[in-house]
mmCIF file of C-alpha atoms in Angstrom:
data_model
loop_
_atom_site.group_PDB
_atom_site.id
_atom_site.type_symbol
_atom_site.label_atom_id
_atom_site.label_comp_id
_atom_site.label_asym_id
_atom_site.label_seq_id
_atom_site.Cartn_x
_atom_site.Cartn_y
_atom_site.Cartn_z
ATOM 1 C CA MET A 263 66.852 21.633 37.057
ATOM 2 C CA ILE A 264 67.602 18.127 35.860
ATOM 3 C CA ALA A 265 64.979 17.178 33.258
ATOM 4 C CA THR A 266 62.387 14.512 34.091
ATOM 5 C CA PRO A 267 61.735 11.966 31.322
ATOM 6 C CA ALA A 268 58.012 11.484 30.523
ATOM 7 C CA HIS A 269 57.302 7.952 31.777
ATOM 8 C CA GLN A 270 54.286 6.482 33.436
ATOM 9 C CA HIS A 271 54.597 5.623 37.112
ATOM 10 C CA HIS A 272 54.751 1.853 36.551
ATOM 11 C CA GLN A 273 57.562 2.405 34.017
ATOM 12 C CA LEU A 274 59.766 4.485 36.324
ATOM 13 C CA GLU A 275 62.351 1.791 37.036
ATOM 14 C CA HIS A 276 65.087 1.521 34.474
ATOM 15 C CA LYS A 277 67.654 -1.263 34.264
ATOM 16 C CA LEU A 278 71.243 -0.224 34.222
ATOM 17 C CA GLU A 279 72.535 -0.907 30.715
ATOM 18 C CA ILE A 280 75.197 -3.329 31.940
ATOM 19 C CA THR A 281 72.508 -5.269 33.825
ATOM 20 C CA LYS A 282 70.358 -5.716 30.729
ATOM 21 C CA ARG A 283 73.351 -6.734 28.600
ATOM 22 C CA LEU A 284 74.447 -9.267 31.238
ATOM 23 C CA GLU A 285 70.927 -10.701 31.216
ATOM 24 C CA ASP A 286 71.123 -11.056 27.425
ATOM 25 C CA LEU A 287 74.506 -12.729 27.697
ATOM 26 C CA ALA A 288 73.117 -15.107 30.313
ATOM 27 C CA GLN A 289 70.407 -16.218 27.880
ATOM 28 C CA GLU A 290 73.128 -16.892 25.307
ATOM 29 C CA GLY A 291 74.932 -19.052 27.859
ATOM 30 C CA MET A 292 77.998 -16.903 28.015
ATOM 31 C CA LEU A 293 77.973 -16.301 31.795
ATOM 32 C CA ARG A 294 78.171 -20.033 32.403
ATOM 33 C CA ASP A 295 80.915 -20.625 29.867
ATOM 34 C CA PRO A 296 84.044 -21.633 31.868
ATOM 35 C CA LEU A 297 86.270 -20.345 29.105
ATOM 36 C CA LYS A 298 84.825 -16.798 29.220
ATOM 37 C CA VAL A 299 85.264 -13.880 31.581
ATOM 38 C CA VAL A 300 82.573 -11.298 30.859
ATOM 39 C CA ILE A 301 83.763 -8.700 33.378
ATOM 40 C CA LEU A 302 87.306 -7.536 34.012
ATOM 41 C CA ASN A 303 87.629 -5.507 37.217
ATOM 42 C CA LEU A 304 90.566 -3.104 37.037
ATOM 43 C CA PRO A 305 90.540 -1.117 40.318
ATOM 44 C CA ASP A 306 93.355 1.343 40.826
ATOM 45 C CA ALA A 307 95.347 2.527 43.781
ATOM 46 C CA ASN A 308 93.519 3.542 46.891
ATOM 47 C CA TYR A 309 93.754 7.274 46.484
ATOM 48 C CA CYS A 310 90.740 9.133 47.799
ATOM 49 C CA GLU A 311 90.301 12.610 49.235
ATOM 50 C CA LYS A 312 86.922 11.667 50.631
ATOM 51 C CA ARG A 313 88.334 9.883 53.621
ATOM 52 C CA ALA A 314 89.821 13.229 54.696
ATOM 53 C CA GLU A 315 86.312 14.761 54.673
ATOM 54 C CA ARG A 316 84.598 15.380 58.003
ATOM 55 C CA VAL A 317 80.916 15.673 58.745
ATOM 56 C CA TYR A 318 79.477 16.663 62.087
ATOM 57 C CA SER A 319 77.492 14.017 63.905
ATOM 58 C CA ALA A 320 75.098 15.514 66.415
ATOM 59 C CA GLN A 321 74.472 12.019 67.805
ATOM 60 C CA GLU A 322 78.187 11.495 68.550
ATOM 61 C CA ASP A 323 79.008 15.118 69.199
ATOM 62 C CA ALA A 324 82.052 14.877 67.001
ATOM 63 C CA ARG A 325 83.417 15.384 63.531
ATOM 64 C CA ILE A 326 83.518 12.022 61.863
ATOM 65 C CA GLN A 327 84.879 10.730 58.557
ATOM 66 C CA SER A 328 82.181 11.148 55.818
ATOM 67 C CA CYS A 329 82.798 7.610 54.572
ATOM 68 C CA ARG A 330 83.574 6.024 57.962
ATOM 69 C CA GLY A 331 83.309 2.223 57.691
ATOM 70 C CA CYS A 332 84.512 2.106 54.123
ATOM 71 C CA VAL A 333 85.961 -1.383 53.595
ATOM 72 C CA HIS A 334 89.172 0.125 52.146
ATOM 73 C CA ASN A 335 90.126 2.607 54.860
ATOM 74 C CA GLY A 336 93.791 2.154 55.554
ATOM 75 C CA LEU A 337 94.518 0.066 52.449
ATOM 76 C CA LYS A 338 97.999 0.970 51.166
ATOM 77 C CA SER A 339 98.832 1.090 47.436
ATOM 78 C CA PRO A 340 102.681 1.098 47.203
ATOM 79 C CA GLU A 341 102.869 -0.486 43.797
ATOM 80 C CA ARG A 342 100.872 0.096 40.584
ATOM 81 C CA MET A 343 100.907 -1.508 37.183
ATOM 82 C CA ALA A 344 102.568 0.471 34.437
ATOM 83 C CA PRO A 345 100.314 1.747 31.602
ATOM 84 C CA GLU A 346 101.752 -0.844 29.205
ATOM 85 C CA GLU A 347 101.001 -3.585 31.713
ATOM 86 C CA ILE A 348 97.381 -2.432 31.980
ATOM 87 C CA ASP A 349 97.135 -2.503 28.178
ATOM 88 C CA ALA A 350 98.540 -6.051 28.163
ATOM 89 C CA VAL A 351 95.899 -7.184 30.697
ATOM 90 C CA ILE A 352 93.084 -5.645 28.618
ATOM 91 C CA ASP A 353 94.481 -7.206 25.440
ATOM 92 C CA THR A 354 94.594 -10.650 27.023
ATOM 93 C CA PHE A 355 91.086 -10.589 28.430
ATOM 94 C CA ALA A 356 89.620 -9.193 25.185
ATOM 95 C CA HIS A 357 91.334 -11.784 22.926
ATOM 96 C CA GLN A 358 91.479 -14.831 25.147
ATOM 97 C CA TYR A 359 88.429 -14.568 27.407
ATOM 98 C CA GLY A 360 85.944 -12.599 25.282
ATOM 99 C CA THR A 361 85.517 -9.906 27.947
ATOM 100 C CA ARG A 362 82.731 -7.385 27.356
ATOM 101 C CA PHE A 363 83.094 -5.011 30.323
ATOM 102 C CA VAL A 364 85.881 -3.269 32.227
ATOM 103 C CA THR A 365 84.931 -1.956 35.658
ATOM 104 C CA ILE A 366 86.877 0.498 37.778
ATOM 105 C CA ASN A 367 85.693 0.094 41.307
ATOM 106 C CA GLY A 368 86.569 -1.040 44.756
ATOM 107 C CA ARG A 369 89.424 1.323 45.394
ATOM 108 C CA GLY A 370 89.336 5.015 46.184
ATOM 109 C CA ASP A 371 88.340 7.724 43.742
ATOM 110 C CA PRO A 372 88.920 6.793 40.035
ATOM 111 C CA PHE A 373 89.069 10.483 39.150
ATOM 112 C CA HIS A 374 91.530 11.481 41.827
ATOM 113 C CA PRO A 375 94.166 13.771 40.124
ATOM 114 C CA SER A 376 96.741 11.005 40.498
ATOM 115 C CA LEU A 377 94.421 8.437 38.843
ATOM 116 C CA ARG A 378 92.299 10.355 36.370
ATOM 117 C CA GLU A 379 94.535 9.848 33.361
ATOM 118 C CA ALA A 380 94.862 6.126 33.937
ATOM 119 C CA THR A 381 91.101 5.759 34.459
ATOM 120 C CA LEU A 382 90.208 7.539 31.221
ATOM 121 C CA HIS A 383 92.824 5.481 29.365
ATOM 122 C CA LYS A 384 91.217 2.253 30.635
ATOM 123 C CA ILE A 385 87.869 3.459 29.365
ATOM 124 C CA CYS A 386 89.146 4.505 25.980
ATOM 125 C CA TYR A 387 91.472 1.526 25.432
ATOM 126 C CA GLY A 388 88.807 -0.895 26.589
ATOM 127 C CA ALA A 389 86.378 0.650 24.132
ATOM 128 C CA GLU A 390 88.809 -0.009 21.312
ATOM 129 C CA HIS A 391 88.485 -3.685 22.267
ATOM 130 C CA GLY A 392 84.690 -3.669 22.442
ATOM 131 C CA MET A 393 84.522 -3.340 26.231
ATOM 132 C CA THR A 394 82.030 -1.050 27.895
ATOM 133 C CA ALA A 395 83.215 0.689 31.045
ATOM 134 C CA TYR A 396 81.452 0.604 34.391
ATOM 135 C CA ILE A 397 82.754 3.266 36.825
ATOM 136 C CA PHE A 398 82.029 3.874 40.486
ATOM 137 C CA THR A 399 82.271 7.425 41.831
ATOM 138 C CA ALA A 400 81.292 9.325 45.001
ATOM 139 C CA GLY A 401 81.117 12.600 43.080
ATOM 140 C CA ASP A 402 84.582 14.125 43.386
ATOM 141 C CA HIS A 403 86.559 15.561 40.476
ATOM 142 C CA LEU A 404 83.754 15.316 37.891
ATOM 143 C CA ASP A 405 84.676 18.290 35.751
ATOM 144 C CA GLU A 406 83.095 19.022 32.370
ATOM 145 C CA GLU A 407 85.772 17.295 30.308
ATOM 146 C CA THR A 408 85.632 14.107 32.395
ATOM 147 C CA CYS A 409 81.792 14.002 32.135
ATOM 148 C CA GLN A 410 81.904 14.474 28.397
ATOM 149 C CA THR A 411 84.481 11.708 27.948
ATOM 150 C CA LEU A 412 82.368 9.330 30.025
ATOM 151 C CA ALA A 413 79.189 10.115 28.135
ATOM 152 C CA ARG A 414 80.885 9.897 24.741
ATOM 153 C CA HIS A 415 82.110 6.362 25.493
ATOM 154 C CA GLY A 416 78.792 5.240 26.929
ATOM 155 C CA ALA A 417 80.357 4.352 30.288
ATOM 156 C CA ASN A 418 77.903 3.121 32.914
ATOM 157 C CA ILE A 419 78.248 5.074 36.152
ATOM 158 C CA MET A 420 77.362 4.043 39.673
ATOM 159 C CA ILE A 421 77.116 7.007 42.063
ATOM 160 C CA SER A 422 78.018 5.944 45.587
ATOM 161 C CA LEU A 423 75.876 7.665 48.233
ATOM 162 C CA TYR A 424 77.632 5.977 51.115
ATOM 163 C CA GLY A 425 79.793 8.939 52.018
ATOM 164 C CA ASN A 426 77.175 11.458 50.886
ATOM 165 C CA ARG A 427 74.424 10.890 53.393
ATOM 166 C CA PHE A 428 73.264 14.469 53.029
ATOM 167 C CA LEU A 429 71.844 13.750 49.532
ATOM 168 C CA ASP A 430 68.085 13.307 49.519
ATOM 169 C CA ALA A 431 65.167 13.613 47.117
ATOM 170 C CA GLY A 432 65.737 17.370 46.981
ATOM 171 C CA PHE A 433 68.864 16.761 44.948
ATOM 172 C CA PHE A 434 66.751 16.419 41.827
ATOM 173 C CA GLU A 435 64.879 19.717 42.551
ATOM 174 C CA GLU A 436 68.007 21.865 42.625
ATOM 175 C CA LYS A 437 68.049 21.956 46.435
ATOM 176 C CA HIS A 438 70.934 24.035 47.741
ATOM 177 C CA TYR A 439 73.133 22.033 50.040
ATOM 178 C CA ARG A 440 75.710 23.563 52.390
ATOM 179 C CA THR A 441 79.131 24.592 51.254
ATOM 180 C CA ALA A 442 82.011 23.805 53.585
ATOM 181 C CA ASP A 443 82.098 27.406 54.755
ATOM 182 C CA GLU A 444 78.374 27.373 55.412
ATOM 183 C CA VAL A 445 78.806 24.215 57.497
ATOM 184 C CA LYS A 446 81.582 25.814 59.549
ATOM 185 C CA THR A 447 79.496 28.936 60.151
ATOM 186 C CA ALA A 448 76.492 26.879 61.254
ATOM 187 C CA LEU A 449 78.628 24.844 63.615
ATOM 188 C CA ARG A 450 80.072 28.006 65.181
ATOM 189 C CA VAL A 451 76.600 29.476 65.638
ATOM 190 C CA GLN A 452 75.544 26.230 67.332
ATOM 191 C CA GLY A 453 78.507 26.433 69.635
ATOM 192 C CA VAL A 454 79.810 23.109 68.351
ATOM 193 C CA LEU A 455 83.244 24.641 67.570
ATOM 194 C CA HIS A 456 83.622 26.537 70.759
ATOM 195 C CA GLY A 457 87.334 26.798 71.566
ATOM 196 C CA VAL A 458 88.423 25.669 68.134
ATOM 197 C CA SER A 459 90.599 28.301 66.463
ATOM 198 C CA ASP A 460 90.303 29.321 62.860
ATOM 199 C CA THR A 461 93.873 28.068 62.365
ATOM 200 C CA VAL A 462 92.949 24.587 63.572
ATOM 201 C CA LEU A 463 89.634 24.613 61.695
ATOM 202 C CA ALA A 464 91.334 25.538 58.443
ATOM 203 C CA LYS A 465 93.156 22.253 58.549
ATOM 204 C CA VAL A 466 89.911 20.273 58.821
ATOM 205 C CA LYS A 467 88.350 19.338 55.444
ATOM 206 C CA ILE A 468 84.594 19.791 56.088
ATOM 207 C CA GLN A 469 82.459 18.073 53.452
ATOM 208 C CA ASP A 470 81.426 20.486 50.672
ATOM 209 C CA GLU A 471 77.839 19.226 50.168
ATOM 210 C CA GLN A 472 76.996 21.765 47.469
ATOM 211 C CA GLY A 473 80.180 21.112 45.504
ATOM 212 C CA ILE A 474 79.494 17.372 45.447
ATOM 213 C CA ALA A 475 75.867 17.964 44.414
ATOM 214 C CA GLU A 476 76.963 20.236 41.594
ATOM 215 C CA ASN A 477 79.404 17.657 40.305
ATOM 216 C CA LEU A 478 76.773 14.959 40.222
ATOM 217 C CA ARG A 479 74.212 17.215 38.556
ATOM 218 C CA ARG A 480 76.786 18.042 35.913
ATOM 219 C CA LEU A 481 77.329 14.345 35.279
ATOM 220 C CA ILE A 482 73.661 13.523 34.995
ATOM 221 C CA SER A 483 72.940 16.548 32.794
ATOM 222 C CA THR A 484 75.819 15.648 30.466
ATOM 223 C CA TYR A 485 74.468 12.154 30.032
ATOM 224 C CA GLN A 486 70.946 13.351 29.436
ATOM 225 C CA GLN A 487 72.094 15.787 26.742
ATOM 226 C CA SER A 488 74.464 13.318 25.064
ATOM 227 C CA GLU A 489 73.647 12.113 21.506
ATOM 228 C CA HIS A 490 74.784 8.666 22.516
ATOM 229 C CA GLN A 491 71.801 7.246 24.417
ATOM 230 C CA PRO A 492 71.084 3.647 25.649
ATOM 231 C CA GLU A 493 68.184 1.651 24.380
ATOM 232 C CA PRO A 494 64.710 2.506 25.796
ATOM 233 C CA GLY A 495 64.066 1.124 29.311
ATOM 234 C CA THR A 496 67.713 1.250 30.237
ATOM 235 C CA THR A 497 69.978 3.878 31.735
ATOM 236 C CA ARG A 498 73.732 4.408 32.113
ATOM 237 C CA ILE A 499 73.588 6.058 35.518
ATOM 238 C CA GLY A 500 72.733 4.404 38.813
ATOM 239 C CA MET A 501 72.748 5.318 42.508
ATOM 240 C CA ASN A 502 73.932 2.999 45.267
ATOM 241 C CA TYR A 503 72.528 3.588 48.739
ATOM 242 C CA VAL A 504 73.654 1.725 51.888
ATOM 243 C CA VAL A 505 70.802 1.271 54.366
ATOM 244 C CA THR A 506 71.660 1.838 58.026
ATOM 245 C CA GLU A 507 69.907 2.108 61.386
ATOM 246 C CA SER A 508 68.821 5.615 60.560
ATOM 247 C CA ASP A 509 66.734 4.283 57.698
ATOM 248 C CA LEU A 510 65.106 1.764 60.067
ATOM 249 C CA GLY A 511 64.489 4.673 62.399
ATOM 250 C CA ASP A 512 62.544 6.744 59.848
ATOM 251 C CA GLN A 513 60.870 3.542 58.442
ATOM 252 C CA GLY A 514 62.454 4.079 55.060
ATOM 253 C CA ALA A 515 61.061 7.577 54.475
ATOM 254 C CA LYS A 516 64.292 9.100 53.167
ATOM 255 C CA VAL A 517 65.395 6.218 50.973
ATOM 256 C CA ARG A 518 61.861 5.735 49.635
ATOM 257 C CA ALA A 519 61.662 9.366 48.489
ATOM 258 C CA LEU A 520 65.174 9.348 47.094
ATOM 259 C CA LYS A 521 64.532 6.187 45.089
ATOM 260 C CA HIS A 522 61.293 7.613 43.657
ATOM 261 C CA SER A 523 62.985 10.829 42.629
ATOM 262 C CA ALA A 524 65.936 8.941 41.064
ATOM 263 C CA ASN A 525 63.569 6.692 39.099
ATOM 264 C CA GLU A 526 61.543 9.738 37.905
ATOM 265 C CA HIS A 527 64.742 11.041 36.407
ATOM 266 C CA GLY A 528 65.643 7.842 34.686
ATOM 267 C CA ILE A 529 68.269 6.651 37.157
ATOM 268 C CA TYR A 530 68.687 3.064 38.392
ATOM 269 C CA PHE A 531 68.541 2.734 42.179
ATOM 270 C CA VAL A 532 69.990 -0.048 44.234
ATOM 271 C CA CYS A 533 70.496 -0.566 47.982
ATOM 272 C CA ASN A 534 73.091 -2.519 49.821
ATOM 273 C CA VAL A 535 73.648 -3.474 53.429
ATOM 274 C CA PRO A 536 76.848 -2.408 55.175
ATOM 275 C CA PHE A 537 79.990 -4.486 54.783
ATOM 276 C CA GLU A 538 80.492 -4.814 58.576
ATOM 277 C CA ARG A 539 77.980 -7.554 59.276
ATOM 278 C CA GLU A 540 79.593 -8.361 62.626
ATOM 279 C CA ARG A 541 78.438 -5.009 63.985
ATOM 280 C CA TYR A 542 74.802 -5.983 63.891
ATOM 281 C CA ASP A 543 72.679 -8.459 65.805
ATOM 282 C CA PRO A 544 70.871 -11.073 63.602
ATOM 283 C CA VAL A 545 67.491 -9.319 63.827
ATOM 284 C CA THR A 546 68.791 -5.883 62.809
ATOM 285 C CA TRP A 547 70.801 -7.440 60.027
ATOM 286 C CA MET A 548 67.735 -9.133 58.579
ATOM 287 C CA ARG A 549 65.732 -5.911 58.840
ATOM 288 C CA LEU A 550 68.491 -4.108 56.917
ATOM 289 C CA LYS A 551 68.546 -6.803 54.266
ATOM 290 C CA THR A 552 64.763 -6.698 53.887
ATOM 291 C CA MET A 553 64.787 -2.936 53.530
ATOM 292 C CA ALA A 554 67.656 -2.959 51.038
ATOM 293 C CA GLU A 555 65.759 -5.419 48.820
ATOM 294 C CA GLN A 556 62.501 -3.479 49.186
ATOM 295 C CA TYR A 557 64.055 -0.282 47.861
ATOM 296 C CA SER A 558 66.276 -1.747 45.153
ATOM 297 C CA ASP A 559 65.039 -1.504 41.577
ATOM 298 C CA PHE A 560 63.831 -4.944 40.316
ATOM 299 C CA GLY A 561 64.725 -6.390 43.760
ATOM 300 C CA LYS A 562 68.355 -6.762 42.812
ATOM 301 C CA SER A 563 70.964 -6.613 45.630
ATOM 302 C CA HIS A 564 73.734 -5.792 43.106
ATOM 303 C CA SER A 565 73.591 -3.921 39.873
ATOM 304 C CA THR A 566 75.293 -6.850 38.126
ATOM 305 C CA THR A 567 73.234 -9.610 39.738
ATOM 306 C CA VAL A 568 72.280 -12.147 37.091
ATOM 307 C CA ASP A 569 71.646 -15.870 37.637
ATOM 308 C CA GLY A 570 71.613 -15.214 41.402
ATOM 309 C CA GLN A 571 75.202 -13.928 41.588
ATOM 310 C CA CYS A 572 77.000 -10.631 41.465
ATOM 311 C CA GLN A 573 78.770 -11.106 38.192
ATOM 312 C CA MET A 574 81.572 -8.750 39.108
ATOM 313 C CA GLY A 575 82.777 -10.529 42.182
ATOM 314 C CA ALA A 576 81.151 -13.963 42.239
ATOM 315 C CA GLY A 577 80.148 -14.877 38.716
ATOM 316 C CA SER A 578 81.806 -14.336 35.313
ATOM 317 C CA GLY A 579 84.207 -11.742 36.584
ATOM 318 C CA VAL A 580 87.894 -11.532 37.457
ATOM 319 C CA THR A 581 89.793 -8.762 39.236
ATOM 320 C CA VAL A 582 93.359 -7.699 38.349
ATOM 321 C CA ASP A 583 94.258 -5.380 41.132
ATOM 322 C CA PHE A 584 96.247 -2.133 40.923
ATOM 323 C CA ASN A 585 99.481 -4.081 41.515
ATOM 324 C CA GLY A 586 98.630 -6.858 39.047
ATOM 325 C CA ALA A 587 97.416 -9.443 41.580
ATOM 326 C CA MET A 588 94.461 -11.623 40.608
ATOM 327 C CA LEU A 589 91.455 -11.430 42.971
ATOM 328 C CA ARG A 590 87.962 -12.842 42.945
ATOM 329 C CA CYS A 591 86.217 -9.601 43.943
ATOM 330 C CA PRO A 592 87.466 -6.003 43.661
ATOM 331 C CA TYR A 593 86.404 -5.386 47.237
ATOM 332 C CA MET A 594 88.666 -8.070 48.636
ATOM 333 C CA PRO A 595 91.913 -7.127 50.368
ATOM 334 C CA THR A 596 94.748 -7.089 47.839
ATOM 335 C CA SER A 597 96.679 -9.419 50.151
ATOM 336 C CA GLU A 598 94.299 -12.234 49.043
ATOM 337 C CA GLY A 599 95.714 -12.097 45.482
ATOM 338 C CA LYS A 600 96.499 -15.368 43.733
ATOM 339 C CA GLY A 601 99.662 -14.169 42.035
ATOM 340 C CA LYS A 602 100.473 -11.486 39.482
ATOM 341 C CA PHE A 603 98.358 -11.987 36.325
ATOM 342 C CA LEU A 604 101.138 -11.064 33.919
ATOM 343 C CA ASP A 605 103.590 -13.349 35.698
ATOM 344 C CA LEU A 606 101.399 -16.426 35.378
ATOM 345 C CA THR A 607 101.435 -18.721 32.403
ATOM 346 C CA PRO A 608 98.243 -19.001 30.346
ATOM 347 C CA ALA A 609 97.619 -22.399 31.924
ATOM 348 C CA GLU A 610 98.070 -21.033 35.438
ATOM 349 C CA ARG A 611 95.658 -18.180 34.684
ATOM 350 C CA ASP A 612 93.084 -20.641 33.452
ATOM 351 C CA ILE A 613 93.414 -22.746 36.622
ATOM 352 C CA CYS A 614 93.004 -19.699 38.828
ATOM 353 C CA ILE A 615 89.957 -18.471 36.873
ATOM 354 C CA ALA A 616 88.423 -21.973 37.037
ATOM 355 C CA LYS A 617 88.753 -21.927 40.801
ATOM 356 C CA PHE A 618 87.144 -18.512 40.935
ATOM 357 C CA ARG A 619 84.262 -19.805 38.860
ATOM 358 C CA GLU A 620 83.534 -22.520 41.416
ATOM 359 C CA GLU A 621 82.179 -19.787 43.740
ATOM 360 C CA THR A 622 78.422 -20.242 44.362
ATOM 361 C CA ARG A 623 77.685 -17.416 46.752
ATOM 362 C CA ALA A 624 75.617 -14.440 45.570
ATOM 363 C CA CYS A 625 78.251 -12.063 46.991
ATOM 364 C CA VAL A 626 81.661 -13.108 48.359
ATOM 365 C CA MET A 627 81.880 -10.066 50.658
ATOM 366 C CA ARG A 628 78.439 -9.799 52.229
ATOM 367 C CA ASP A 629 77.141 -13.422 52.250
#
């Protein structure tokens, strides 16, 4: 069982380490400095096995994609920066813009077998330049070696729950979730797979709930046992939950219990609204926004929200996409790139960054 830190109830909420450090930098005036870029977003190619996962929806009577609605479904990644180009980008931001954090987010699974080596290199090379890594994961490919490397370098981790709707408060009490085979057996017993042959079913990747839970428990346990701990009151692991109509339907019961359990175990918890705002009428959208704020630690809509802005995508942050294109936010389509970073002159880079810094919205994707 994952150990529970001994904290009083009113002290349960922990700030993510990157959040606390950003707040400190804000007090120093660094976030407002037009010559500084505190966060470098380095998302990689859009490789992700999760979009092949299927979960059964009783409401829709169909197998649906576990992460259906992901903003990057269908995004192609035909061209990637070479390792030496990535190093050159990190060198430039460290020496010219005083960058303190490198994030790997916004595209697929950073630990996909095709990306794992590059991801770990970004973490290690960034650390050599005084940059702390902030990584987003949905729980795939978190083997022991990967978890140890992350903990050793003090990487901040955000666990995405968007495609893992099965996870609930029982996760922290060693609840057994269903393996893919157990899901298939249950569906056959229920008659859901009537007429579907074993040959056809073998080609369907049913979500392995228990495997994902074990990966995430391994990650959390590794961090808890690491000798390299953050300062008191902060944590290096967070959970990101996207509120939907189902949460409105149960009046927040699931998310409330999950947040409480996460906080009890020293984990930062934040809620977001879906990306597809156009799918919702204004009243439902406001209810979702209200609920997301209610169940987010410290009332923050983003883990990097400081000075009223998400610092990754709307504040002191710049994205250099997997193909080298400069973007404002790592969740923007790569087609919106402002030119290849390494092809631009220093003056052209400064002009582009200055235009980015004119952004005043809290979030360029959801607002």
